Amino acid sequence: MKILVINCGSSTLKFQVIELDENTPLGRERRLGHGLVDRIGRRGEIKFVTENGERFQETAEIADHGMAARRVFEWLKSLGLMGQGGIEAVGHRVVHGGHRFIEPTQIDDGVIGAIEALRFLAPLHNDPSLKAIRTARTILDDVLPMVAVFDTAFHVNMPKRSSHYAIPRELAVKHHIRRYGFHGLAHRYMFERYAMITKKVLEKVKLVTVQLGNGCSATAINGGRSVDTSMGFTPLEGLMMGTRSGDVDPHLIGYLVNLEGVDISEVEKWLNTKSGLLGVSGLSQDMRELLRAESEGDKNAALAVEMFCYRVKKQIGAYLAALDGAEAVIFGGGIGENSPPVRSRICAGMQWFGMDIDENRNNTMTGIEGKISTDDAKVEIYVIPVDEAVMIARDSGDCLRKHHLK
Ligand code: ADP
């Protein structure tokens, strides 16, 4: 089955055409093409590449994610991938499934309406996907099935002690306030790949997965499901990120509103787009740049990196306690996959309970999958480069097969 996977970020649309069937092992899928529409809303940059290395590149006005999706379909059509022998389904990543969507769901008008109704929970995150979904539906005119795969779904069954906030029950119920958690596809990928490479039974592994990219989160996994995760009602909670503050005292918002004489939305913007690595360093949200600046003596960059690593380390410790111990900690995401020094600093000093990093292994593991702990470490450490597109393709295929069998 050939599946087009569409993954919308705030100003990007990434896509892949993935071929797989129900027996394809995770990580063995075939990629027929991929691409990126960048800087949506401004002068967009379009880059598409086929499996054979044929390239298409262009700069054009791309007003929104709908227009970006249209360009993708046009390109696929020019390659003969629309119609007989071409793509058979489309899988869309949707960040927020709220309380309604607990599994991948075939898209119809009712589903689009329900995702639309969740706008109040995640306007920044769901709007781009909705635009791409609507355009795809118009273009495809019901000829091909489409599936929505939700980033929140993996965390839906967290125990109440993890998913609830200690706020008045009436307010929580009335306004659907809970810790939803995000990055579900990334955490599930790391978990399922770990079980696969170590030949362990999915339902029996206990893990802490750590996704460190521009957005960062950690998840505690037990019994095949997420039992706690660091992002909450929105993706602002938890770890320090590229431009997001992660946890702060909620009083800070009112305090800044009063002292700076601005609206709450302005402070929320500061916490989402001007904080984290960027805010502390005053330089950049890019970890590579900060490590370089640190080595040249920049003290603010050094503090940003130190805080980042410290907070990840604290979160891993908390989840190892919450899980009553785990067999492995997995690193993924741009930083987690590519930065041996950051991994080394996060894991430093954890040998006392058996989390022992092997620096030689760590230094050779950039962008590839493998173990970076010593052979006798009680808690293994792995790097597993995350492939969300593959999870979306697999989930979409599974959902359609299930639907077909009903
Ligand atoms: P997103 O969450 O937007 O998908 P990525 O997973 O691509 O982001 O991660 C982006 C982060 O990864 C940036 O901070 C970038 O600096 C960092 N990164 C990428 N390669 C390296 C590297 N070799 N060393 C350190 N950080 C890296």
Short mmCIF file of C-alpha atoms and ligand atoms in Angstrom, two decimals:
data_model
loop_
_atom_site.label_atom_id
_atom_site.label_comp_id
_atom_site.label_asym_id
_atom_site.label_seq_id
_atom_site.Cartn_x
_atom_site.Cartn_y
_atom_site.Cartn_z
CA MET A 1 0.00 0.00 0.00
CA LYS A 2 1.36 3.45 -0.95
CA ILE A 3 0.51 6.10 1.60
CA LEU A 4 1.06 9.84 1.39
CA VAL A 5 1.93 11.16 4.84
CA ILE A 6 1.35 14.87 5.50
CA ASN A 7 2.86 16.50 8.58
CA CYS A 8 2.13 20.20 9.11
CA GLY A 9 4.13 22.46 11.43
CA SER A 10 3.33 26.11 12.10
CA SER A 11 4.99 27.31 8.86
CA THR A 12 6.02 24.04 7.21
CA LEU A 13 4.44 21.09 5.45
CA LYS A 14 6.56 17.94 5.27
CA PHE A 15 5.42 14.92 3.32
CA GLN A 16 6.58 11.43 2.41
CA VAL A 17 5.23 8.72 0.17
CA ILE A 18 5.74 5.44 2.00
CA GLU A 19 5.09 1.93 0.74
CA LEU A 20 4.38 -0.82 3.24
CA ASP A 21 2.04 -3.66 4.02
CA GLU A 22 0.80 -5.11 7.27
CA ASN A 23 3.81 -7.45 7.54
CA THR A 24 6.52 -4.86 6.87
CA PRO A 25 8.76 -4.69 9.97
CA LEU A 26 9.06 -1.26 11.59
CA GLY A 27 11.99 0.54 9.96
CA ARG A 28 11.86 -1.50 6.71
CA GLU A 29 9.31 0.63 4.84
CA ARG A 30 10.09 1.89 1.33
CA ARG A 31 10.15 5.63 0.65
CA LEU A 32 9.10 6.67 -2.83
CA GLY A 33 9.50 10.40 -2.34
CA HIS A 34 9.59 13.14 0.21
CA GLY A 35 9.57 16.88 0.40
CA LEU A 36 9.15 20.07 2.33
CA VAL A 37 7.25 23.28 1.79
CA ASP A 38 8.97 25.80 4.05
CA ARG A 39 8.15 29.40 5.07
CA ILE A 40 4.42 29.03 4.43
CA GLY A 41 2.65 32.40 4.64
CA ARG A 42 5.70 34.16 3.24
CA ARG A 43 7.72 33.45 0.12
CA GLY A 44 7.65 29.70 0.36
CA GLU A 45 10.46 27.34 -0.53
CA ILE A 46 9.49 24.04 -2.08
CA LYS A 47 11.80 21.04 -2.26
CA PHE A 48 10.67 17.61 -3.45
CA VAL A 49 12.88 14.56 -4.01
CA THR A 50 12.02 11.13 -5.43
CA GLU A 51 13.43 7.79 -4.35
CA ASN A 52 15.77 7.95 -7.37
CA GLY A 53 17.09 11.37 -6.48
CA GLU A 54 15.04 13.39 -9.02
CA ARG A 55 14.65 16.85 -7.56
CA PHE A 56 12.18 19.68 -7.83
CA GLN A 57 12.92 23.02 -6.25
CA GLU A 58 11.07 26.32 -6.42
CA THR A 59 10.39 29.52 -4.53
CA ALA A 60 6.78 30.71 -4.75
CA GLU A 61 4.04 32.53 -2.84
CA ILE A 62 2.48 29.89 -0.61
CA ALA A 63 -0.32 31.59 1.26
CA ASP A 64 -1.28 28.75 3.61
CA HIS A 65 -1.05 25.01 4.29
CA GLY A 66 -3.92 24.35 1.88
CA MET A 67 -1.92 25.81 -0.97
CA ALA A 68 1.15 23.87 0.14
CA ALA A 69 -0.86 20.61 0.05
CA ARG A 70 -2.09 21.50 -3.44
CA ARG A 71 1.53 21.80 -4.64
CA VAL A 72 2.33 18.37 -3.23
CA PHE A 73 -0.58 16.76 -5.09
CA GLU A 74 0.41 18.53 -8.32
CA TRP A 75 3.94 17.18 -8.01
CA LEU A 76 2.72 13.65 -7.27
CA LYS A 77 0.45 13.86 -10.31
CA SER A 78 3.36 14.92 -12.52
CA LEU A 79 5.22 11.80 -11.36
CA GLY A 80 2.29 9.54 -12.15
CA LEU A 81 1.66 8.83 -8.47
CA MET A 82 -1.97 9.92 -8.55
CA GLY A 83 -4.40 7.41 -10.05
CA GLN A 84 -3.86 3.76 -10.97
CA GLY A 85 -0.74 2.34 -9.25
CA GLY A 86 -0.19 5.57 -7.29
CA ILE A 87 -0.97 6.52 -3.70
CA GLU A 88 -3.88 4.66 -2.15
CA ALA A 89 -4.42 6.65 1.03
CA VAL A 90 -3.38 9.83 2.84
CA GLY A 91 -2.35 9.98 6.52
CA HIS A 92 -2.40 13.35 8.28
CA ARG A 93 -0.67 14.11 11.55
CA VAL A 94 -2.97 16.11 13.81
CA VAL A 95 -1.35 17.46 16.96
CA HIS A 96 -4.37 17.65 19.25
CA GLY A 97 -7.06 14.99 19.41
CA GLY A 98 -8.46 16.30 22.71
CA HIS A 99 -10.62 13.90 24.71
CA ARG A 100 -12.44 12.77 21.58
CA PHE A 101 -9.80 11.03 19.45
CA ILE A 102 -8.11 8.11 21.11
CA GLU A 103 -6.93 6.30 17.97
CA PRO A 104 -6.20 6.89 14.28
CA THR A 105 -9.50 7.78 12.64
CA GLN A 106 -10.71 7.73 9.05
CA ILE A 107 -11.56 11.25 7.98
CA ASP A 108 -15.08 12.24 6.96
CA ASP A 109 -16.99 15.49 7.34
CA GLY A 110 -17.93 14.60 10.92
CA VAL A 111 -14.28 14.04 11.86
CA ILE A 112 -13.24 17.32 10.23
CA GLY A 113 -15.98 19.07 12.22
CA ALA A 114 -14.80 17.43 15.45
CA ILE A 115 -11.16 18.43 14.85
CA GLU A 116 -12.41 21.93 14.07
CA ALA A 117 -14.32 21.93 17.35
CA LEU A 118 -11.04 21.27 19.18
CA ARG A 119 -9.58 24.52 17.82
CA PHE A 120 -10.07 26.22 21.18
CA LEU A 121 -7.60 23.75 22.72
CA ALA A 122 -4.86 24.11 20.12
CA PRO A 123 -5.42 26.87 17.57
CA LEU A 124 -1.72 27.15 16.76
CA HIS A 125 -1.29 23.44 16.27
CA ASN A 126 -4.43 22.10 14.61
CA ASP A 127 -5.21 24.90 12.13
CA PRO A 128 -2.39 24.08 9.68
CA SER A 129 -3.43 20.39 9.53
CA LEU A 130 -7.09 21.33 9.09
CA LYS A 131 -6.24 23.52 6.10
CA ALA A 132 -4.22 20.69 4.50
CA ILE A 133 -6.98 18.14 5.24
CA ARG A 134 -9.69 20.33 3.70
CA THR A 135 -7.67 20.97 0.55
CA ALA A 136 -6.79 17.29 0.19
CA ARG A 137 -10.44 16.36 0.57
CA THR A 138 -11.45 18.80 -2.15
CA ILE A 139 -8.74 17.55 -4.50
CA LEU A 140 -9.33 13.86 -3.82
CA ASP A 141 -13.10 14.21 -3.84
CA ASP A 142 -13.54 11.03 -1.75
CA VAL A 143 -11.61 8.91 -4.25
CA LEU A 144 -8.90 8.05 -1.72
CA PRO A 145 -9.42 7.45 2.00
CA MET A 146 -7.69 9.74 4.49
CA VAL A 147 -6.78 9.07 8.11
CA ALA A 148 -6.02 11.47 10.97
CA VAL A 149 -3.31 10.30 13.38
CA PHE A 150 -3.15 12.20 16.66
CA ASP A 151 -0.08 13.15 18.68
CA THR A 152 -2.09 13.06 21.90
CA ALA A 153 -3.52 9.55 21.38
CA PHE A 154 -0.61 7.62 22.94
CA HIS A 155 -1.17 9.45 26.24
CA VAL A 156 -4.94 9.15 26.38
CA ASN A 157 -4.91 6.27 28.86
CA MET A 158 -2.46 7.74 31.35
CA PRO A 159 -3.56 7.05 34.90
CA LYS A 160 -5.52 9.86 36.53
CA ARG A 161 -2.67 10.65 38.90
CA SER A 162 -0.65 11.70 35.83
CA SER A 163 -3.37 13.19 33.65
CA HIS A 164 -5.11 15.36 36.25
CA TYR A 165 -4.09 18.79 37.49
CA ALA A 166 -4.66 19.60 41.14
CA ILE A 167 -7.30 22.22 40.33
CA PRO A 168 -11.01 22.32 41.23
CA ARG A 169 -12.73 19.32 39.70
CA GLU A 170 -15.70 21.37 38.34
CA LEU A 171 -13.37 23.60 36.33
CA ALA A 172 -11.40 20.68 34.97
CA VAL A 173 -14.56 18.86 33.87
CA LYS A 174 -16.31 21.93 32.50
CA HIS A 175 -13.38 23.00 30.34
CA HIS A 176 -11.80 19.62 29.46
CA ILE A 177 -8.65 20.53 31.36
CA ARG A 178 -6.23 17.62 31.67
CA ARG A 179 -2.66 16.79 30.85
CA TYR A 180 -3.03 15.64 27.24
CA GLY A 181 0.65 15.16 26.42
CA PHE A 182 2.14 15.43 22.92
CA HIS A 183 4.91 13.94 20.72
CA GLY A 184 3.01 10.65 21.01
CA LEU A 185 4.18 9.37 17.62
CA ALA A 186 7.83 10.04 18.46
CA HIS A 187 7.65 8.33 21.86
CA ARG A 188 5.81 5.34 20.39
CA TYR A 189 8.36 5.00 17.62
CA MET A 190 11.26 4.89 20.12
CA PHE A 191 9.37 2.41 22.29
CA GLU A 192 8.38 0.06 19.45
CA ARG A 193 11.83 0.16 17.83
CA TYR A 194 13.50 -0.55 21.17
CA ALA A 195 11.26 -3.59 21.71
CA MET A 196 12.01 -4.71 18.17
CA ILE A 197 15.81 -4.40 18.29
CA THR A 198 16.07 -5.96 21.72
CA LYS A 199 13.46 -8.64 20.84
CA LYS A 200 11.37 -7.80 23.89
CA VAL A 201 7.62 -8.05 24.26
CA LEU A 202 6.01 -4.62 23.82
CA GLU A 203 3.71 -5.01 26.81
CA LYS A 204 6.59 -5.91 29.10
CA VAL A 205 9.09 -3.11 28.55
CA LYS A 206 9.51 -0.24 30.97
CA LEU A 207 11.20 2.77 29.41
CA VAL A 208 11.84 6.46 29.63
CA THR A 209 11.81 7.98 26.13
CA VAL A 210 13.26 11.45 25.67
CA GLN A 211 12.46 13.49 22.56
CA LEU A 212 14.84 16.45 22.32
CA GLY A 213 14.29 18.67 19.28
CA ASN A 214 12.96 22.21 19.08
CA GLY A 215 10.11 20.84 21.16
CA CYS A 216 11.19 18.56 24.00
CA SER A 217 9.37 16.00 26.11
CA ALA A 218 9.96 12.84 28.10
CA THR A 219 7.57 9.93 28.56
CA ALA A 220 7.39 7.09 31.06
CA ILE A 221 6.19 3.90 29.36
CA ASN A 222 4.93 0.78 31.09
CA GLY A 223 2.70 -2.08 29.98
CA GLY A 224 2.75 -0.91 26.37
CA ARG A 225 1.38 2.55 27.14
CA SER A 226 2.37 6.02 28.25
CA VAL A 227 1.87 6.34 32.00
CA ASP A 228 3.22 9.87 32.33
CA THR A 229 4.59 12.54 30.04
CA SER A 230 6.15 15.94 30.55
CA MET A 231 4.02 18.08 28.20
CA GLY A 232 0.56 18.79 29.55
CA PHE A 233 -2.57 20.73 28.59
CA THR A 234 -0.43 22.36 25.89
CA PRO A 235 3.07 21.61 24.56
CA LEU A 236 4.43 24.41 26.79
CA GLU A 237 4.68 22.35 29.96
CA GLY A 238 7.67 20.34 31.10
CA LEU A 239 11.23 20.48 29.80
CA MET A 240 13.06 23.59 28.66
CA MET A 241 12.87 23.75 24.83
CA GLY A 242 14.21 25.73 21.87
CA THR A 243 11.97 28.75 22.41
CA ARG A 244 9.50 27.43 25.02
CA SER A 245 10.09 27.95 28.74
CA GLY A 246 8.73 24.60 29.91
CA ASP A 247 7.61 24.63 33.57
CA VAL A 248 7.39 28.01 35.26
CA ASP A 249 5.48 29.17 38.31
CA PRO A 250 1.99 30.07 36.93
CA HIS A 251 2.06 33.26 39.02
CA LEU A 252 4.72 34.60 36.72
CA ILE A 253 2.12 35.34 34.07
CA GLY A 254 0.02 37.71 36.17
CA TYR A 255 3.17 39.26 37.59
CA LEU A 256 4.53 40.09 34.12
CA VAL A 257 1.12 41.29 32.87
CA ASN A 258 1.05 43.83 35.71
CA LEU A 259 4.66 44.92 35.62
CA GLU A 260 5.05 45.10 31.84
CA GLY A 261 1.52 46.44 31.19
CA VAL A 262 0.81 43.91 28.44
CA ASP A 263 -2.00 41.43 27.67
CA ILE A 264 -1.87 37.84 28.86
CA SER A 265 -1.49 36.76 25.23
CA GLU A 266 1.73 38.75 24.99
CA VAL A 267 3.22 36.95 27.99
CA GLU A 268 2.08 33.62 26.56
CA LYS A 269 3.89 34.55 23.37
CA TRP A 270 7.08 35.28 25.34
CA LEU A 271 6.86 31.91 27.05
CA ASN A 272 6.25 30.09 23.76
CA THR A 273 8.51 31.90 21.32
CA LYS A 274 11.13 33.91 23.21
CA SER A 275 12.08 31.66 26.11
CA GLY A 276 13.90 28.33 26.50
CA LEU A 277 17.38 28.05 24.98
CA LEU A 278 16.81 31.26 23.02
CA GLY A 279 15.62 33.26 26.02
CA VAL A 280 18.37 32.21 28.41
CA SER A 281 21.22 32.45 25.91
CA GLY A 282 19.95 35.63 24.25
CA LEU A 283 21.62 34.15 21.18
CA SER A 284 19.90 31.21 19.53
CA GLN A 285 17.47 28.33 19.91
CA ASP A 286 19.84 26.10 17.97
CA MET A 287 21.78 23.71 20.18
CA ARG A 288 24.69 23.47 17.71
CA GLU A 289 25.18 27.22 17.82
CA LEU A 290 24.98 27.28 21.61
CA LEU A 291 27.58 24.53 22.01
CA ARG A 292 29.88 26.46 19.68
CA ALA A 293 29.31 29.73 21.57
CA GLU A 294 29.88 27.96 24.89
CA SER A 295 33.24 26.64 23.69
CA GLU A 296 34.18 30.20 22.77
CA GLY A 297 33.45 31.38 26.31
CA ASP A 298 29.86 32.70 26.00
CA LYS A 299 28.53 32.43 29.57
CA ASN A 300 24.84 32.85 28.70
CA ALA A 301 25.03 30.11 26.09
CA ALA A 302 26.79 27.90 28.65
CA LEU A 303 24.03 28.51 31.20
CA ALA A 304 21.31 27.73 28.63
CA VAL A 305 22.95 24.37 27.79
CA GLU A 306 23.54 23.58 31.45
CA MET A 307 19.92 24.31 32.40
CA PHE A 308 18.66 22.29 29.44
CA CYS A 309 20.69 19.20 30.41
CA TYR A 310 19.91 19.55 34.11
CA ARG A 311 16.18 19.66 33.52
CA VAL A 312 16.24 16.60 31.26
CA LYS A 313 18.30 14.74 33.86
CA LYS A 314 15.81 15.66 36.61
CA GLN A 315 12.91 14.48 34.45
CA ILE A 316 14.59 11.13 33.71
CA GLY A 317 15.21 10.68 37.44
CA ALA A 318 11.57 11.47 38.22
CA TYR A 319 10.28 8.93 35.69
CA LEU A 320 12.69 6.21 36.80
CA ALA A 321 11.21 6.72 40.28
CA ALA A 322 7.63 6.81 38.96
CA LEU A 323 8.21 3.54 37.09
CA ASP A 324 9.91 1.85 40.07
CA GLY A 325 12.90 1.49 37.78
CA ALA A 326 13.11 0.94 34.03
CA GLU A 327 15.24 -1.12 31.67
CA ALA A 328 16.25 1.67 29.33
CA VAL A 329 16.35 5.36 28.57
CA ILE A 330 16.02 6.27 24.87
CA PHE A 331 17.15 9.50 23.22
CA GLY A 332 15.52 10.83 20.03
CA GLY A 333 14.93 14.18 18.27
CA GLY A 334 17.48 16.47 16.58
CA ILE A 335 19.47 17.03 19.78
CA GLY A 336 18.95 13.57 21.29
CA GLU A 337 20.02 11.83 18.08
CA ASN A 338 22.93 14.05 17.09
CA SER A 339 24.59 15.49 20.16
CA PRO A 340 26.95 13.19 22.14
CA PRO A 341 28.04 16.04 24.47
CA VAL A 342 24.46 16.85 25.48
CA ARG A 343 23.64 13.15 26.08
CA SER A 344 26.83 12.79 28.07
CA ARG A 345 25.99 15.77 30.29
CA ILE A 346 22.44 14.54 30.87
CA CYS A 347 23.64 11.07 31.91
CA ALA A 348 26.60 12.26 34.00
CA GLY A 349 26.59 11.05 37.59
CA MET A 350 23.78 8.53 37.14
CA GLN A 351 26.07 5.48 37.41
CA TRP A 352 25.12 5.08 41.07
CA PHE A 353 21.85 3.43 40.06
CA GLY A 354 23.16 1.65 37.02
CA MET A 355 22.73 4.20 34.22
CA ASP A 356 26.24 4.08 32.86
CA ILE A 357 27.04 5.75 29.55
CA ASP A 358 29.92 4.37 27.42
CA GLU A 359 31.60 7.51 26.07
CA ASN A 360 33.19 5.75 23.08
CA ARG A 361 29.86 4.36 21.95
CA ASN A 362 28.19 7.70 22.68
CA ASN A 363 30.68 9.62 20.55
CA THR A 364 30.20 7.41 17.51
CA MET A 365 26.38 7.45 17.67
CA THR A 366 25.24 10.49 15.72
CA GLY A 367 22.07 10.17 13.68
CA ILE A 368 22.19 6.38 13.87
CA GLU A 369 20.49 3.81 16.02
CA GLY A 370 22.31 1.93 18.76
CA LYS A 371 23.21 1.34 22.36
CA ILE A 372 25.39 3.90 24.15
CA SER A 373 25.47 2.39 27.64
CA THR A 374 28.15 0.02 28.94
CA ASP A 375 27.47 -3.72 28.57
CA ASP A 376 26.86 -4.23 32.29
CA ALA A 377 24.72 -1.12 32.81
CA LYS A 378 21.53 -1.97 34.70
CA VAL A 379 19.61 0.76 32.87
CA GLU A 380 20.46 0.65 29.16
CA ILE A 381 20.78 3.85 27.14
CA TYR A 382 19.89 3.92 23.43
CA VAL A 383 19.81 6.42 20.62
CA ILE A 384 16.85 5.83 18.30
CA PRO A 385 16.39 8.35 15.48
CA VAL A 386 12.67 9.03 15.37
CA ASP A 387 10.61 8.52 12.23
CA GLU A 388 7.16 9.97 12.80
CA ALA A 389 6.17 9.64 9.12
CA VAL A 390 6.50 5.87 9.31
CA MET A 391 4.26 5.74 12.40
CA ILE A 392 1.63 7.82 10.58
CA ALA A 393 1.81 5.54 7.51
CA ARG A 394 1.56 2.37 9.64
CA ASP A 395 -1.30 3.76 11.73
CA SER A 396 -3.15 4.88 8.60
CA GLY A 397 -2.77 1.46 6.97
CA ASP A 398 -3.91 -0.33 10.15
CA CYS A 399 -6.89 2.00 10.56
CA LEU A 400 -8.07 1.44 6.98
CA ARG A 401 -7.67 -2.35 7.20
CA LYS A 402 -9.68 -2.35 10.44
CA HIS A 403 -12.33 -0.15 8.88
CA HIS A 404 -12.51 -2.44 5.86
CA LEU A 405 -12.99 -5.53 8.02
CA LYS A 406 -15.90 -4.05 9.99
P1 ADP B 1 11.83 19.75 15.61
O1 ADP B 1 11.38 19.55 17.03
O2 ADP B 1 11.47 21.09 15.06
O3 ADP B 1 11.48 18.60 14.69
P2 ADP B 1 14.54 18.73 15.41
O4 ADP B 1 14.17 17.40 15.97
O5 ADP B 1 14.98 18.83 14.00
O6 ADP B 1 13.42 19.82 15.68
O7 ADP B 1 15.72 19.30 16.35
C1 ADP B 1 16.26 20.57 16.18
C2 ADP B 1 17.39 20.74 17.20
O8 ADP B 1 18.37 19.72 16.99
C3 ADP B 1 18.10 22.08 17.10
O9 ADP B 1 18.33 22.61 18.40
C4 ADP B 1 19.43 21.67 16.47
O10 ADP B 1 20.47 22.53 16.85
C5 ADP B 1 19.62 20.32 17.09
N1 ADP B 1 20.67 19.56 16.42
C6 ADP B 1 20.68 19.04 15.17
N2 ADP B 1 21.90 18.46 14.90
C7 ADP B 1 22.65 18.66 16.01
C8 ADP B 1 24.00 18.31 16.38
N3 ADP B 1 24.80 17.68 15.54
N4 ADP B 1 24.43 18.67 17.61
C9 ADP B 1 23.62 19.32 18.46
N5 ADP B 1 22.36 19.67 18.19
C10 ADP B 1 21.89 19.34 16.98
#
